[in-house]
Short mmCIF file of C-alpha atoms (C1' of nucleotides) in Angstrom, two decimals:
data_model
loop_
_atom_site.label_atom_id
_atom_site.label_comp_id
_atom_site.label_asym_id
_atom_site.label_seq_id
_atom_site.Cartn_x
_atom_site.Cartn_y
_atom_site.Cartn_z
CA UNK F 1407 41.64 26.72 237.26
CA UNK F 1408 38.01 25.92 237.58
CA UNK F 1409 36.95 25.78 233.95
CA UNK F 1410 39.32 24.30 231.48
CA UNK F 1411 39.08 24.74 227.75
CA UNK F 1412 39.34 21.34 226.18
CA UNK F 1413 41.16 22.42 223.06
CA UNK F 1414 43.22 25.54 222.59
CA UNK F 1415 40.55 26.18 219.96
CA UNK F 1416 43.15 27.09 217.39
CA UNK F 1417 44.59 30.55 217.07
CA UNK F 1418 41.65 32.90 217.32
CA UNK F 1419 41.38 36.61 217.72
CA UNK F 1420 38.54 36.22 220.18
CA UNK F 1421 36.28 33.46 221.37
CA UNK F 1422 32.71 33.49 220.11
CA UNK F 1423 30.40 33.76 223.11
CA UNK F 1424 26.90 33.98 221.80
CA UNK F 1425 25.13 31.37 219.70
CA UNK F 1426 25.11 33.77 216.80
CA UNK F 1427 28.85 34.07 216.59
CA UNK F 1428 29.38 30.37 217.13
CA UNK F 1429 27.23 29.76 214.08
CA UNK F 1430 29.22 32.37 212.16
CA UNK F 1431 32.52 30.75 212.97
CA UNK F 1432 31.15 27.37 212.04
CA UNK F 1433 29.84 28.73 208.76
CA UNK F 1434 33.23 30.22 207.98
CA UNK F 1435 35.08 27.00 208.64
CA UNK F 1436 32.60 25.01 206.63
CA UNK F 1437 32.73 27.44 203.73
CA UNK F 1438 36.51 27.41 203.97
CA UNK F 1439 36.57 23.65 203.62
CA UNK F 1440 34.29 23.94 200.65
CA UNK F 1441 36.36 26.56 198.88
CA UNK F 1442 39.57 24.71 199.61
CA UNK F 1443 38.20 21.50 198.22
CA UNK F 1444 36.60 23.12 195.22
CA UNK F 1445 39.21 25.66 194.17
CA UNK F 1446 42.36 24.35 195.81
CA UNK F 1447 44.86 26.41 197.74
CA UNK F 1448 45.39 28.67 194.73
CA UNK F 1449 41.75 29.75 194.79
CA UNK F 1450 41.44 29.95 198.53
CA UNK F 1451 41.04 33.62 199.37
CA UNK F 1452 39.60 35.07 202.53
CA UNK F 1453 37.13 37.19 200.59
CA UNK F 1454 35.87 34.19 198.68
CA UNK F 1455 35.45 32.21 201.88
CA UNK F 1456 33.52 35.02 203.53
CA UNK F 1457 31.24 35.31 200.54
CA UNK F 1458 30.67 31.56 200.41
CA UNK F 1459 29.85 31.61 204.10
CA UNK F 1460 27.32 34.39 203.55
CA UNK F 1461 29.25 36.57 205.95
CA UNK F 1462 31.16 39.79 205.57
CA UNK F 1463 34.92 39.71 205.32
CA UNK F 1464 35.09 41.75 208.49
CA UNK F 1465 33.40 39.02 210.47
CA UNK F 1466 36.00 36.56 209.33
CA UNK F 1467 38.82 38.71 210.61
CA UNK F 1468 36.95 39.20 213.85
CA UNK F 1469 37.71 35.61 214.80
CA UNK F 1470 40.65 34.54 212.68
CA UNK F 1471 43.75 36.71 212.93
CA UNK F 1472 44.88 35.69 209.47
CA UNK F 1473 44.47 33.29 206.62
CA UNK F 1474 46.69 30.64 208.12
CA UNK F 1475 44.71 30.47 211.33
CA UNK F 1476 41.66 29.70 209.27
CA UNK F 1477 43.37 26.91 207.39
CA UNK F 1478 44.54 25.51 210.67
CA UNK F 1479 41.01 25.38 211.99
CA UNK F 1480 39.83 23.62 208.86
CA UNK F 1481 42.68 21.18 209.07
CA UNK F 1482 42.07 20.36 212.67
CA UNK F 1483 38.40 19.67 212.11
CA UNK F 1484 39.01 17.43 209.14
CA UNK F 1485 41.85 15.51 210.74
CA UNK F 1486 39.84 14.89 213.88
CA UNK F 1487 37.14 13.42 211.73
CA UNK F 1488 39.44 11.12 209.77
CA UNK F 1489 41.23 10.06 212.90
CA UNK F 1490 38.01 9.02 214.57
CA UNK F 1491 37.10 6.91 211.55
CA UNK F 1492 40.28 4.88 211.52
CA UNK F 1493 40.31 4.63 215.30
CA UNK F 1494 36.85 3.15 215.41
CA UNK F 1495 37.56 0.79 212.55
CA UNK F 1496 40.68 -0.50 214.25
CA UNK F 1497 39.07 -0.72 217.69
CA UNK F 1498 37.87 -3.92 219.32
CA UNK F 1499 38.92 -7.19 217.86
CA UNK F 1500 36.92 -7.88 214.79
CA UNK F 1501 37.42 -10.09 211.76
CA UNK F 1502 39.61 -8.65 209.04
CA UNK F 1503 36.75 -8.37 206.62
CA UNK F 1504 34.75 -6.29 209.02
CA UNK F 1505 37.67 -4.01 209.73
CA UNK F 1506 38.16 -3.42 206.02
CA UNK F 1507 34.49 -2.78 205.48
CA UNK F 1508 34.22 -0.26 208.27
CA UNK F 1509 37.42 1.46 207.22
CA UNK F 1510 36.31 1.87 203.64
CA UNK F 1511 32.86 2.97 204.60
CA UNK F 1512 34.18 5.53 207.04
CA UNK F 1513 36.83 6.88 204.73
CA UNK F 1514 34.35 7.31 201.93
CA UNK F 1515 32.06 9.11 204.31
CA UNK F 1516 34.84 11.41 205.42
CA UNK F 1517 35.61 12.36 201.84
CA UNK F 1518 32.21 12.51 200.23
CA UNK F 1519 31.35 16.01 201.43
CA UNK F 1520 34.58 17.74 200.46
CA UNK F 1521 36.11 15.25 198.07
CA UNK F 1522 39.55 16.72 197.59
CA UNK F 1523 39.96 18.53 200.88
CA UNK F 1524 42.21 15.87 202.31
CA UNK F 1525 44.73 16.01 199.50
CA UNK F 1526 44.72 19.77 199.35
CA UNK F 1527 45.35 19.92 203.06
CA UNK F 1528 48.23 17.48 202.79
CA UNK F 1529 49.84 18.69 199.60
CA UNK F 1530 49.08 22.28 198.84
CA UNK F 1531 48.15 24.17 201.93
CA UNK F 1532 51.06 25.48 203.94
CA UNK F 1533 51.18 25.61 207.68
CA UNK F 1534 52.79 27.93 210.17
CA UNK F 1535 55.53 26.59 212.38
CA UNK F 1536 53.14 25.56 215.12
CA UNK F 1537 50.85 23.54 212.91
CA UNK F 1538 53.70 21.41 211.62
CA UNK F 1539 53.86 19.77 215.01
CA UNK F 1540 50.13 19.14 215.04
CA UNK F 1541 50.37 17.79 211.56
CA UNK F 1542 53.16 15.41 212.49
CA UNK F 1543 51.29 14.21 215.52
CA UNK F 1544 48.26 13.57 213.37
CA UNK F 1545 50.31 11.52 210.94
CA UNK F 1546 51.83 9.57 213.78
CA UNK F 1547 48.54 8.66 215.38
CA UNK F 1548 47.08 7.94 211.98
CA UNK F 1549 49.81 5.43 211.23
CA UNK F 1550 49.62 3.95 214.71
CA UNK F 1551 46.04 2.93 214.19
CA UNK F 1552 46.83 1.35 210.86
CA UNK F 1553 49.81 -0.41 212.38
CA UNK F 1554 47.67 -1.72 215.21
CA UNK F 1555 45.24 -3.17 212.72
CA UNK F 1556 47.97 -4.70 210.61
CA UNK F 1557 49.65 -6.23 213.64
CA UNK F 1558 46.40 -7.78 214.69
CA UNK F 1559 45.90 -9.75 211.50
CA UNK F 1560 49.52 -10.60 210.90
CA UNK F 1561 51.78 -13.07 212.65
CA UNK F 1562 55.01 -11.63 211.32
CA UNK F 1563 55.88 -8.61 213.43
CA UNK F 1564 58.47 -7.60 210.94
CA UNK F 1565 57.41 -4.95 208.49
CA UNK F 1566 54.39 -3.76 210.39
CA UNK F 1567 55.22 -0.08 210.14
CA UNK F 1568 56.07 -0.12 206.46
CA UNK F 1569 52.96 -2.12 205.79
CA UNK F 1570 50.87 0.42 207.62
CA UNK F 1571 52.39 3.16 205.50
CA UNK F 1572 51.80 1.31 202.27
CA UNK F 1573 48.29 0.31 203.21
CA UNK F 1574 47.24 3.76 204.30
CA UNK F 1575 48.61 5.50 201.25
CA UNK F 1576 47.09 2.90 198.94
CA UNK F 1577 43.68 3.41 200.50
CA UNK F 1578 44.08 7.16 200.31
CA UNK F 1579 45.12 6.92 196.70
CA UNK F 1580 42.08 4.93 195.70
CA UNK F 1581 39.71 7.17 197.60
CA UNK F 1582 41.28 10.32 196.29
CA UNK F 1583 41.17 9.07 192.74
CA UNK F 1584 37.57 7.97 193.04
CA UNK F 1585 36.66 11.33 194.51
CA UNK F 1586 38.13 13.12 191.53
CA UNK F 1587 35.98 11.07 189.21
CA UNK F 1588 32.82 11.32 191.29
CA UNK F 1589 32.89 7.57 191.78
CA UNK F 1590 33.07 7.57 195.53
CA UNK F 1591 29.91 5.59 195.95
CA UNK F 1592 30.24 3.11 193.16
CA UNK F 1593 29.62 -0.13 195.02
CA UNK F 1594 31.94 -2.28 192.91
CA UNK F 1595 34.76 0.09 193.64
CA UNK F 1596 34.14 -0.20 197.35
CA UNK F 1597 34.11 -3.95 197.03
CA UNK F 1598 37.41 -3.99 195.21
CA UNK F 1599 39.03 -1.68 197.70
CA UNK F 1600 37.93 -3.95 200.51
CA UNK F 1601 39.37 -6.89 198.65
CA UNK F 1602 42.61 -5.07 198.15
CA UNK F 1603 42.92 -4.46 201.86
CA UNK F 1604 42.09 -8.03 202.78
CA UNK F 1605 44.37 -9.52 200.16
CA UNK F 1606 47.32 -7.42 201.21
CA UNK F 1607 46.95 -7.77 204.95
CA UNK F 1608 46.18 -11.47 204.91
CA UNK F 1609 48.66 -12.13 202.11
CA UNK F 1610 50.90 -15.10 202.73
CA UNK F 1611 53.93 -13.13 201.73
CA UNK F 1612 54.58 -13.93 198.12
CA UNK F 1613 58.31 -14.24 197.76
CA UNK F 1614 59.57 -11.12 196.05
CA UNK H 577 54.29 16.47 152.10
CA UNK H 578 57.83 15.31 151.99
CA UNK H 579 58.90 15.86 155.59
CA UNK H 580 56.38 15.08 158.25
CA UNK H 581 56.50 16.28 161.80
CA UNK H 582 55.87 13.31 164.04
CA UNK H 583 54.03 15.14 166.79
CA UNK H 584 52.16 18.41 166.46
CA UNK H 585 54.79 19.42 168.99
CA UNK H 586 52.26 21.12 171.19
CA UNK H 587 51.01 24.63 170.55
CA UNK H 588 54.12 26.62 169.79
CA UNK H 589 54.62 30.11 168.49
CA UNK H 590 57.44 28.94 166.28
CA UNK H 591 59.55 25.88 165.87
CA UNK H 592 63.10 26.00 167.14
CA UNK H 593 65.46 25.44 164.22
CA UNK H 594 68.97 25.76 165.55
CA UNK H 595 70.53 23.61 168.24
CA UNK H 596 70.71 26.63 170.53
CA UNK H 597 66.97 27.19 170.55
CA UNK H 598 66.20 23.51 170.91
CA UNK H 599 68.26 23.52 174.06
CA UNK H 600 66.45 26.63 175.24
CA UNK H 601 63.06 25.07 174.76
CA UNK H 602 64.19 21.94 176.52
CA UNK H 603 65.56 23.98 179.42
CA UNK H 604 62.26 25.83 179.71
CA UNK H 605 60.21 22.66 179.80
CA UNK H 606 62.54 21.07 182.29
CA UNK H 607 62.55 24.14 184.52
CA UNK H 608 58.79 24.29 184.21
CA UNK H 609 58.47 20.75 185.45
CA UNK H 610 60.75 21.60 188.32
CA UNK H 611 58.85 24.70 189.35
CA UNK H 612 55.52 22.93 189.01
CA UNK H 613 56.68 20.06 191.17
CA UNK H 614 58.36 22.26 193.74
CA UNK H 615 55.93 25.16 194.07
CA UNK H 616 52.70 23.69 192.72
CA UNK H 617 50.37 25.36 190.31
CA UNK H 618 49.96 28.31 192.65
CA UNK H 619 53.65 29.12 192.42
CA UNK H 620 53.99 28.40 188.75
CA UNK H 621 54.62 31.70 186.98
CA UNK H 622 56.20 32.24 183.61
CA UNK H 623 58.78 34.63 185.03
CA UNK H 624 59.82 32.12 187.65
CA UNK H 625 60.14 29.39 185.07
CA UNK H 626 62.27 31.58 182.83
CA UNK H 627 64.54 32.45 185.71
CA UNK H 628 64.83 28.82 186.79
CA UNK H 629 65.71 27.92 183.21
CA UNK H 630 68.42 30.57 183.14
CA UNK H 631 66.67 32.23 180.25
CA UNK H 632 64.95 35.54 179.79
CA UNK H 633 61.21 35.77 179.94
CA UNK H 634 61.20 36.94 176.35
CA UNK H 635 62.70 33.70 175.15
CA UNK H 636 59.93 31.79 176.79
CA UNK H 637 57.28 33.75 174.91
CA UNK H 638 59.22 33.28 171.73
CA UNK H 639 58.20 29.63 171.67
CA UNK H 640 55.19 29.31 173.92
CA UNK H 641 52.26 31.56 173.07
CA UNK H 642 51.04 31.50 176.64
CA UNK H 643 51.25 29.84 180.00
CA UNK H 644 48.86 27.05 179.14
CA UNK H 645 50.85 25.98 176.12
CA UNK H 646 53.83 25.54 178.38
CA UNK H 647 51.91 23.41 180.85
CA UNK H 648 50.67 21.34 177.98
CA UNK H 649 54.20 20.68 176.80
CA UNK H 650 55.23 19.64 180.29
CA UNK H 651 52.22 17.44 180.64
CA UNK H 652 52.78 15.72 177.34
CA UNK H 653 56.38 14.94 178.13
CA UNK H 654 55.60 13.52 181.54
CA UNK H 655 52.64 11.48 180.39
CA UNK H 656 54.59 10.00 177.53
CA UNK H 657 57.19 8.91 180.01
CA UNK H 658 54.74 7.30 182.42
CA UNK H 659 52.86 5.65 179.62
CA UNK H 660 55.99 4.03 178.29
CA UNK H 661 56.76 2.66 181.73
CA UNK H 662 53.46 0.92 182.21
CA UNK H 663 53.38 -0.23 178.61
CA UNK H 664 56.75 -1.91 178.89
CA UNK H 665 55.91 -3.48 182.22
CA UNK H 666 52.69 -4.92 180.83
CA UNK H 667 54.27 -6.06 177.59
CA UNK H 668 55.24 -9.63 176.75
CA UNK H 669 53.99 -12.38 178.95
CA UNK H 670 55.95 -12.47 182.10
CA UNK H 671 55.32 -13.83 185.57
CA UNK H 672 53.23 -11.62 187.86
CA UNK H 673 56.14 -10.99 190.17
CA UNK H 674 58.26 -9.67 187.37
CA UNK H 675 55.50 -7.44 186.09
CA UNK H 676 55.06 -5.97 189.54
CA UNK H 677 58.77 -5.45 189.97
CA UNK H 678 59.19 -3.68 186.66
CA UNK H 679 56.12 -1.58 187.21
CA UNK H 680 57.27 -0.39 190.62
CA UNK H 681 60.79 0.22 189.46
CA UNK H 682 59.62 2.21 186.47
CA UNK H 683 57.07 4.23 188.37
CA UNK H 684 59.58 5.16 191.01
CA UNK H 685 61.99 6.19 188.30
CA UNK H 686 59.37 8.33 186.64
CA UNK H 687 58.68 10.16 189.88
CA UNK H 688 62.09 10.47 191.46
CA UNK H 689 63.17 13.54 189.50
CA UNK H 690 60.06 15.65 189.97
CA UNK H 691 58.35 13.89 192.85
CA UNK H 692 55.02 15.65 192.91
CA UNK H 693 54.73 16.64 189.27
CA UNK H 694 52.32 13.88 188.47
CA UNK H 695 49.82 14.84 191.14
CA UNK H 696 50.08 18.52 190.36
CA UNK H 697 49.45 17.81 186.71
CA UNK H 698 46.42 15.70 187.53
CA UNK H 699 44.90 17.73 190.33
CA UNK H 700 45.90 21.36 190.20
CA UNK H 701 46.94 22.38 186.75
CA UNK H 702 44.10 23.37 184.44
CA UNK H 703 44.01 22.63 180.75
CA UNK H 704 42.53 24.34 177.75
CA UNK H 705 39.71 22.65 175.89
CA UNK H 706 42.04 20.85 173.55
CA UNK H 707 44.20 19.31 176.22
CA UNK H 708 41.21 17.77 177.97
CA UNK H 709 40.93 15.39 175.10
CA UNK H 710 44.62 14.52 175.26
CA UNK H 711 44.29 14.07 178.98
CA UNK H 712 41.34 11.75 178.62
CA UNK H 713 43.11 9.72 175.99
CA UNK H 714 46.10 9.41 178.27
CA UNK H 715 43.92 8.15 181.09
CA UNK H 716 42.25 5.70 178.79
CA UNK H 717 45.46 4.21 177.49
CA UNK H 718 46.88 4.21 180.98
CA UNK H 719 43.98 2.16 182.27
CA UNK H 720 44.06 -0.11 179.24
CA UNK H 721 47.56 -1.20 180.03
CA UNK H 722 46.68 -1.90 183.63
CA UNK H 723 43.58 -3.78 182.54
CA UNK H 724 45.61 -5.85 180.14
CA UNK H 725 47.96 -6.83 182.91
CA UNK H 726 45.14 -7.64 185.30
CA UNK H 727 43.35 -9.73 182.70
CA UNK H 728 46.51 -11.68 182.09
CA UNK H 729 46.87 -12.86 185.67
CA UNK H 730 43.21 -13.31 186.45
CA UNK H 731 40.80 -15.98 185.32
CA UNK H 732 37.65 -14.03 186.22
CA UNK H 733 36.95 -11.59 183.41
CA UNK H 734 34.45 -9.85 185.57
CA UNK H 735 35.71 -6.75 187.33
CA UNK H 736 38.79 -6.24 185.23
CA UNK H 737 38.20 -2.58 184.60
CA UNK H 738 37.39 -1.70 188.17
CA UNK H 739 40.39 -3.68 189.32
CA UNK H 740 42.61 -1.78 186.96
CA UNK H 741 41.29 1.48 188.35
CA UNK H 742 41.78 0.40 191.94
CA UNK H 743 45.21 -1.01 191.30
CA UNK H 744 46.48 2.00 189.43
CA UNK H 745 45.26 4.50 191.97
CA UNK H 746 46.62 2.42 194.83
CA UNK H 747 50.04 2.32 193.23
CA UNK H 748 49.89 6.03 192.51
CA UNK H 749 48.87 6.72 196.07
CA UNK H 750 51.76 4.83 197.55
CA UNK H 751 54.27 6.39 195.19
CA UNK H 752 52.93 9.87 195.70
CA UNK H 753 52.97 9.47 199.45
CA UNK H 754 56.48 8.12 199.45
CA UNK H 755 57.61 10.96 197.24
CA UNK H 756 56.27 13.50 199.68
CA UNK H 757 58.28 11.90 202.45
CA UNK H 758 61.44 11.44 200.41
CA UNK H 759 61.13 7.72 200.81
CA UNK H 760 60.94 6.83 197.16
CA UNK H 761 63.98 4.61 197.27
CA UNK H 762 63.47 2.91 200.58
CA UNK H 763 63.86 -0.73 199.54
CA UNK H 764 61.42 -2.16 202.08
CA UNK H 765 58.77 0.14 200.77
CA UNK H 766 59.34 -1.05 197.23
CA UNK H 767 59.14 -4.61 198.44
CA UNK H 768 55.86 -4.01 200.18
CA UNK H 769 54.37 -2.24 197.21
CA UNK H 770 55.29 -5.18 195.02
CA UNK H 771 53.69 -7.50 197.53
CA UNK H 772 50.57 -5.40 197.55
CA UNK H 773 50.27 -5.67 193.80
CA UNK H 774 50.87 -9.41 193.77
CA UNK H 775 48.52 -10.07 196.64
CA UNK H 776 45.71 -8.09 195.09
CA UNK H 777 46.02 -9.34 191.55
CA UNK H 778 46.54 -12.97 192.48
CA UNK H 779 44.04 -12.78 195.31
CA UNK H 780 41.61 -15.69 195.39
CA UNK H 781 38.70 -13.36 195.86
CA UNK H 782 38.06 -13.23 199.58
CA UNK H 783 34.33 -13.25 200.01
CA UNK H 784 33.27 -9.73 200.86
"C1'" DC N 253 83.13 38.14 154.61
"C1'" DG N 254 78.46 39.84 155.27
"C1'" DA N 255 73.56 40.07 154.94
"C1'" DG N 256 69.53 38.46 156.56
"C1'" DA N 257 67.39 35.20 159.51
"C1'" DA N 258 67.11 33.13 163.98
"C1'" DT N 259 67.57 33.73 168.64
"C1'" DA N 260 68.04 36.11 173.08
"C1'" DT N 261 67.34 40.03 176.29
"C1'" DA N 262 64.99 42.58 180.08
"C1'" DA N 263 62.69 46.82 181.07
"C1'" DA N 264 58.13 48.16 181.15
"C1'" DC N 265 53.00 47.89 181.23
"C1'" DA N 266 48.47 47.31 182.34
"C1'" DG N 267 45.50 45.07 185.01
"C1'" DG N 268 43.88 42.37 188.62
"C1'" DA N 269 43.81 40.09 192.88
"C1'" DT N 270 45.09 39.84 197.50
"C1'" DA N 271 45.08 40.06 202.73
"C1'" DC N 272 43.64 42.88 205.91
"C1'" DT N 273 41.76 47.46 208.48
"C1'" DC N 274 38.56 50.63 210.22
"C1'" DA N 275 34.81 53.47 211.24
"C1'" DC N 276 30.35 52.52 211.83
"C1'" DA N 277 25.69 49.84 212.25
"C1'" DT N 278 23.11 46.30 214.43
"C1'" DT N 279 21.80 42.91 217.95
"C1'" DC N 280 22.34 40.77 222.15
"C1'" DA N 281 22.41 39.99 227.48
"C1'" DT N 282 21.20 41.80 231.71
"C1'" DA G 644 18.52 51.06 228.50
"C1'" DT G 645 23.34 50.52 228.34
"C1'" DG G 646 27.47 48.51 227.30
"C1'" DA G 647 29.32 44.53 225.25
"C1'" DA G 648 29.25 41.41 221.48
"C1'" DT G 649 28.72 40.94 216.81
"C1'" DG G 650 28.36 42.20 211.98
"C1'" DT G 651 29.34 45.19 207.86
"C1'" DG G 652 31.79 46.27 203.42
"C1'" DA G 653 34.04 49.97 201.12
"C1'" DG G 654 38.66 51.04 201.09
"C1'" DT G 655 43.94 50.56 201.20
"C1'" DA G 656 48.22 49.32 200.03
"C1'" DT G 657 50.91 46.03 198.07
"C1'" DC G 658 52.41 42.66 195.35
"C1'" DC G 659 52.32 39.79 191.22
"C1'" DT G 660 50.90 38.34 186.95
"C1'" DG G 661 51.14 37.40 181.91
"C1'" DT G 662 52.60 39.50 178.07
"C1'" DT G 663 54.71 42.94 174.64
"C1'" DT G 664 58.24 45.30 172.39
"C1'" DA G 665 62.22 47.49 170.96
"C1'" DT G 666 66.81 46.22 170.84
"C1'" DA G 667 71.03 43.35 170.98
"C1'" DT G 668 73.50 39.18 169.93
"C1'" DT G 669 74.54 34.97 167.36
"C1'" DC G 670 74.04 31.85 163.69
"C1'" DT G 671 73.63 30.19 158.63
"C1'" DC G 672 74.96 30.16 154.17
"C1'" DG G 673 76.16 32.11 149.76
#
DNA sequence: CGAGAATATAAACAGGATACTCACATTCAT
DNA sequence: ATGAATGTGAGTATCCTGTTTATATTCTCG
């Protein structure tokens, strides 16, 4: 009980101990993210990942017991990243405009390396029974942060949760779509997305 | 030159002539849409489609020369549907609120049968060289309708195109996300989506 | 009715891709 | 220098895929 491993480190066949193997594992995860984003779940094969990582297939199976464990590792890394972005954007008490700006900037950053990874992870890639729980918890915390932000700029406590859902999926939709068209860093698109967020959150509730 | 076939009817091996075969083809396309939506492109195999359609694999190849031709037929049918929805919503000159309501209602309708078909068609499914053109033309007309609507409710002629892009992908994102969670017909979600549209389009341009 | 056309069937094929193992080679820490 | 850690990649076994084809059934129309 002296040393405690921070994270269960996903399901791994063995822990990398030397710097060499740590780099290998990192390369595999990175290459996996790349393949997943580029070829989708259909094109995601362990051999292809190993090749893209510049590593033999045997090395991959030295650390990851199977394909799913690898996907899980990729998922965890990406979700941690996204979560930190929204958490930081929603932290402190800042003007709405600034929140929107930081959110958009961060989200774009999180998607610009592996543009379609997020969607593939959400839509295509399966998960073993254990990762469903992790996935759900991610979604929950994700929404919580959005909800916190919405609540902060809204008097009406009413539809906070639904608003968070709508806002988050709208933002994701725009980012995802822009990523597909290689328009992630078009400045006028960023501006419009920020405006969308501000308009919706600060909206005076048009009667519908 | 007496009788004219309205649409090139996709790439087909032969035209169905009797009522029986027309029904068969329809069943195949419908089953294809179902499989595509349910299993994604990775799980989309001709044998599976034939089985889902309650038809032998041979019948499928009687009308569709190959897998891609089938996807193309599915794509065309779905896109025609979506296009008609947005076109009708943007038609005439109606108040913003009504436009938003009709758009949301129609989009939800177009997605409620095969919830994830749209995304799969856009993201996963490949297309032969010829269908890229059709795809692009669909996207263009799709955006045109959105742009027309935006222009109608906006004085500033400036960012119309970008706004159309942002708006359309935001709406798609919300719908897609709701579909994944089986929340497509939650009324409060519809209400919020309508509000999002109204707030953004009628927004007074918050200084960003 | 009946002949030929249209439509439907499903077994079979050929080929490829896949996840994963294993026996062995190399490099590290001490 | 020795054992542990790490890396290799050809090989295996399995499953699936798209597609053809020879045959059977049903329809159309004179």
